[in-house]
């Protein structure tokens, strides 16, 4: 059994905590709460009162997280531009048909990307090849390049648009939210990591540093940069649970390897809210861990999942079997890290699902 870990990543330098006044998240108050305020100490009431419509360009919009983010933005009356490759345009059109998604524009050509980004208020970068697979040298190269190349392309367009805006040609985006991953920190069964922790020394940490390094090339004097280091994303239509739930329903569920590895997770709704808040709230800047405040050991996650679906968690999958299936890629599921969202907590971000049991109950309820 392989868990698909959604892998965003990190930066080559550690971040310091913001000294901005904590602000309450207001995205649950419906309709159009997006704005770009002049002061990072702005209260939530001031943020919502000066709202304006956003236009957001998104890479990776057809993925598990991207689809939910598009739905969130449209539900709040914003507009979306899906940045995709020409070879993937048909998929994007099937995921976001014009009849159901009139607020979505699909851009698959270089000129269309440039135009969309220039006309956007914000850009979100979620693109990247899944990493839960056998890592051949070619696959490892593609894992890295799929993140670095797209990020470089987006950054180039953002920088071009901001240069043009300084010359009076349009406005250009004012915020760039780029996904990275908790793989930045390396792995440990004993240590805890927050945004100030140094990077690890394994392959995934290297990928994250390169990925974030490209994102940091955006002109931060013009564009607010937010790097969200994402943990394992839990949701009903993708990610780890999409592969775990069927096994549990067949009485074949259980922990992978020892089960003692840390599992730093986040419910997809909380992650989407965090990205949305990063777009609209100027207090959100720099590195922010996209994880829930209560990470668990993998054995606990499996026990909780078994309780929620009414099935035992009794059939552990030996580490040797996973290594035989995934090779070096087995590190994604056999090793873990305890990652804490110190920045999000400091900023006053309100989680819908801070505890894994509540997250699993909500997800399973939607499946039934």
Coordinates of N, CA and C in Angstrom, one line a residue, residues 194-276:
X194 N 9.5 23.8 13.2 CA 8.7 24.9 12.8 C 9.4 25.7 11.7
X195 N 8.8 26.8 11.4 CA 9.3 27.6 10.3 C 10.8 28.1 10.4
X196 N 11.2 28.1 11.7 CA 12.6 28.6 11.9 C 13.6 27.4 11.9
X197 N 13.2 26.2 11.7 CA 14.1 25.1 11.7 C 14.9 25.0 10.4
X198 N 16.1 24.5 10.5 CA 16.9 24.4 9.3 C 16.4 23.3 8.4
X199 N 17.0 23.2 7.2 CA 16.6 22.2 6.2 C 17.3 20.9 6.5
X200 N 16.7 19.8 6.0 CA 17.4 18.5 6.1 C 18.4 18.3 5.1
X201 N 18.9 17.1 5.0 CA 20.0 16.8 4.1 C 19.7 15.6 3.1
X202 N 18.4 15.3 3.0 CA 18.0 14.2 2.1 C 17.6 14.7 0.8
X203 N 17.1 13.8 -0.1 CA 16.7 14.2 -1.5 C 15.5 15.2 -1.5
X204 N 14.5 14.9 -0.7 CA 13.3 15.7 -0.7 C 13.6 17.1 -0.1
X205 N 14.5 17.2 0.9 CA 14.9 18.5 1.4 C 15.6 19.3 0.3
X206 N 16.4 18.6 -0.5 CA 17.1 19.3 -1.6 C 16.1 19.8 -2.6
X207 N 15.1 19.0 -3.0 CA 14.1 19.4 -3.9 C 13.4 20.7 -3.4
X208 N 13.0 20.7 -2.1 CA 12.3 21.8 -1.5 C 13.2 23.1 -1.5
X209 N 14.4 22.9 -1.2 CA 15.3 24.1 -1.3 C 15.4 24.7 -2.7
X210 N 15.5 23.9 -3.7 CA 15.6 24.3 -5.0 C 14.2 25.0 -5.4
X211 N 13.2 24.4 -5.1 CA 11.8 24.8 -5.4 C 11.6 26.2 -4.8
X212 N 11.9 26.3 -3.5 CA 11.6 27.6 -2.8 C 12.6 28.7 -3.3
X213 N 13.8 28.2 -3.6 CA 14.8 29.2 -4.1 C 14.4 29.9 -5.4
X214 N 13.7 29.1 -6.3 CA 13.2 29.7 -7.5 C 12.0 30.7 -7.2
X215 N 11.2 30.3 -6.2 CA 10.1 31.2 -5.9 C 10.6 32.5 -5.3
X216 N 11.7 32.4 -4.5 CA 12.3 33.6 -3.9 C 12.9 34.6 -4.9
X217 N 13.0 34.2 -6.2 CA 13.5 35.1 -7.2 C 12.4 36.1 -7.7
X218 N 11.2 36.0 -7.1 CA 10.2 37.0 -7.5 C 10.6 38.3 -6.8
X219 N 10.3 39.4 -7.5 CA 10.7 40.8 -7.0 C 9.9 41.1 -5.8
X220 N 10.4 40.8 -4.6 CA 9.6 41.0 -3.4 C 9.5 42.4 -2.9
X221 N 10.1 43.3 -3.6 CA 9.9 44.7 -3.3 C 8.5 45.2 -4.0
X222 N 8.0 44.4 -4.9 CA 6.7 44.6 -5.5 C 5.7 43.6 -5.2
X223 N 6.1 42.4 -4.9 CA 5.2 41.3 -4.7 C 5.4 40.6 -3.4
X224 N 4.3 40.4 -2.6 CA 4.4 39.7 -1.3 C 4.5 38.2 -1.6
X225 N 5.5 37.6 -1.1 CA 5.7 36.2 -1.3 C 5.3 35.4 0.0
X226 N 4.5 34.3 -0.3 CA 4.1 33.4 0.8 C 4.5 32.0 0.3
X227 N 5.3 31.3 1.1 CA 5.7 29.9 0.8 C 5.1 29.0 1.8
X228 N 4.2 28.2 1.3 CA 3.4 27.3 2.2 C 4.0 25.9 2.1
X229 N 4.6 25.4 3.2 CA 5.2 24.1 3.3 C 4.1 23.1 3.7
X230 N 3.6 22.4 2.8 CA 2.4 21.6 3.0 C 2.8 20.2 3.5
X231 N 2.0 19.7 4.5 CA 2.1 18.3 5.0 C 1.2 17.4 4.1
X232 N 0.8 16.2 4.7 CA 0.0 15.3 4.1 C -1.4 15.8 4.1
X233 N -2.0 15.9 2.9 CA -3.4 16.6 2.8 C -4.4 15.5 2.9
X234 N -5.4 15.7 3.8 CA -6.5 14.7 3.9 C -7.8 15.3 3.3
X235 N -8.4 14.5 2.5 CA -9.7 14.9 1.9 C -10.4 13.7 1.3
X236 N -11.6 13.8 0.8 CA -12.4 12.7 0.4 C -12.1 12.3 -1.1
X237 N -11.6 13.2 -1.9 CA -11.3 12.8 -3.3 C -9.9 12.7 -3.7
X238 N -9.0 12.6 -2.8 CA -7.6 12.5 -3.3 C -6.6 12.4 -2.1
X239 N -5.4 12.4 -2.4 CA -4.4 12.4 -1.3 C -4.3 11.0 -0.7
X240 N -3.8 10.9 0.5 CA -3.5 9.7 1.2 C -4.7 8.9 1.5
X241 N -5.8 9.5 1.9 CA -7.0 8.7 2.3 C -7.7 8.0 1.1
X242 N -7.5 8.6 -0.1 CA -8.1 7.9 -1.3 C -7.6 6.5 -1.4
X243 N -6.4 6.2 -1.0 CA -5.9 4.8 -1.1 C -6.0 4.1 0.2
X244 N -6.2 4.8 1.3 CA -6.3 4.1 2.6 C -7.7 3.6 2.9
X245 N -8.7 4.4 2.6 CA -10.0 4.1 3.0 C -10.5 2.8 2.4
X246 N -10.3 2.5 1.1 CA -10.8 1.2 0.5 C -10.2 0.0 1.2
X247 N -8.9 0.1 1.6 CA -8.2 -1.0 2.3 C -8.9 -1.2 3.6
X248 N -9.2 -0.2 4.3 CA -9.8 -0.3 5.6 C -11.2 -0.9 5.5
X249 N -11.9 -0.5 4.5 CA -13.3 -1.0 4.2 C -13.3 -2.5 3.9
X250 N -12.2 -3.0 3.4 CA -12.0 -4.4 3.1 C -11.3 -5.2 4.2
X251 N -11.3 -4.6 5.4 CA -10.6 -5.1 6.6 C -9.1 -5.4 6.4
X252 N -8.5 -4.6 5.6 CA -7.1 -4.8 5.3 C -6.2 -3.6 5.6
X253 N -6.8 -2.7 6.5 CA -6.1 -1.5 6.8 C -5.1 -1.7 8.0
X254 N -4.1 -0.8 8.1 CA -3.2 -0.9 9.2 C -2.0 0.1 8.9
X255 N -1.2 0.3 9.9 CA -0.1 1.2 9.7 C 1.0 0.7 8.8
X256 N 1.8 1.6 8.2 CA 2.9 1.3 7.3 C 4.2 1.2 8.1
X257 N 5.0 0.2 7.9 CA 6.2 0.1 8.7 C 6.0 0.0 10.1
X258 N 6.7 0.7 10.9 CA 6.6 0.6 12.4 C 5.4 1.3 12.9
X259 N 4.9 2.3 12.2 CA 3.7 3.1 12.7 C 4.1 4.2 13.6
X260 N 5.4 4.2 14.0 CA 5.8 5.2 15.0 C 6.2 6.5 14.3
X261 N 6.3 6.5 13.0 CA 6.7 7.7 12.3 C 5.6 8.8 12.5
X262 N 6.1 10.1 12.6 CA 5.2 11.2 12.7 C 4.5 11.5 11.4
X263 N 3.2 11.9 11.5 CA 2.4 12.1 10.4 C 1.8 13.6 10.5
X264 N 2.4 14.5 9.8 CA 2.1 15.9 9.8 C 1.0 16.1 8.7
X265 N -0.2 16.3 9.1 CA -1.3 16.3 8.2 C -2.1 17.7 8.2
X266 N -3.0 17.8 7.3 CA -3.9 19.0 7.3 C -5.1 18.6 6.5
X267 N -6.3 19.0 6.9 CA -7.5 18.8 6.2 C -7.5 19.7 4.9
X268 N -7.9 19.2 3.8 CA -7.9 20.0 2.6 C -8.6 21.3 2.7
X269 N -9.7 21.3 3.5 CA -10.5 22.6 3.6 C -9.6 23.6 4.4
X270 N -8.9 23.2 5.4 CA -8.0 24.1 6.1 C -6.9 24.6 5.3
X271 N -6.3 23.7 4.4 CA -5.3 24.2 3.5 C -5.8 25.2 2.5
X272 N -6.9 25.0 2.0 CA -7.5 25.9 1.0 C -7.8 27.2 1.7
X273 N -8.3 27.2 2.9 CA -8.5 28.4 3.7 C -7.2 29.2 3.9
X274 N -6.2 28.4 4.2 CA -4.9 29.0 4.5 C -4.3 29.7 3.2
X275 N -4.5 29.1 2.1 CA -4.0 29.7 0.8 C -4.9 30.9 0.5
X276 N -6.2 30.8 0.7 CA -7.1 32.0 0.5 C -6.7 33.1 1.4

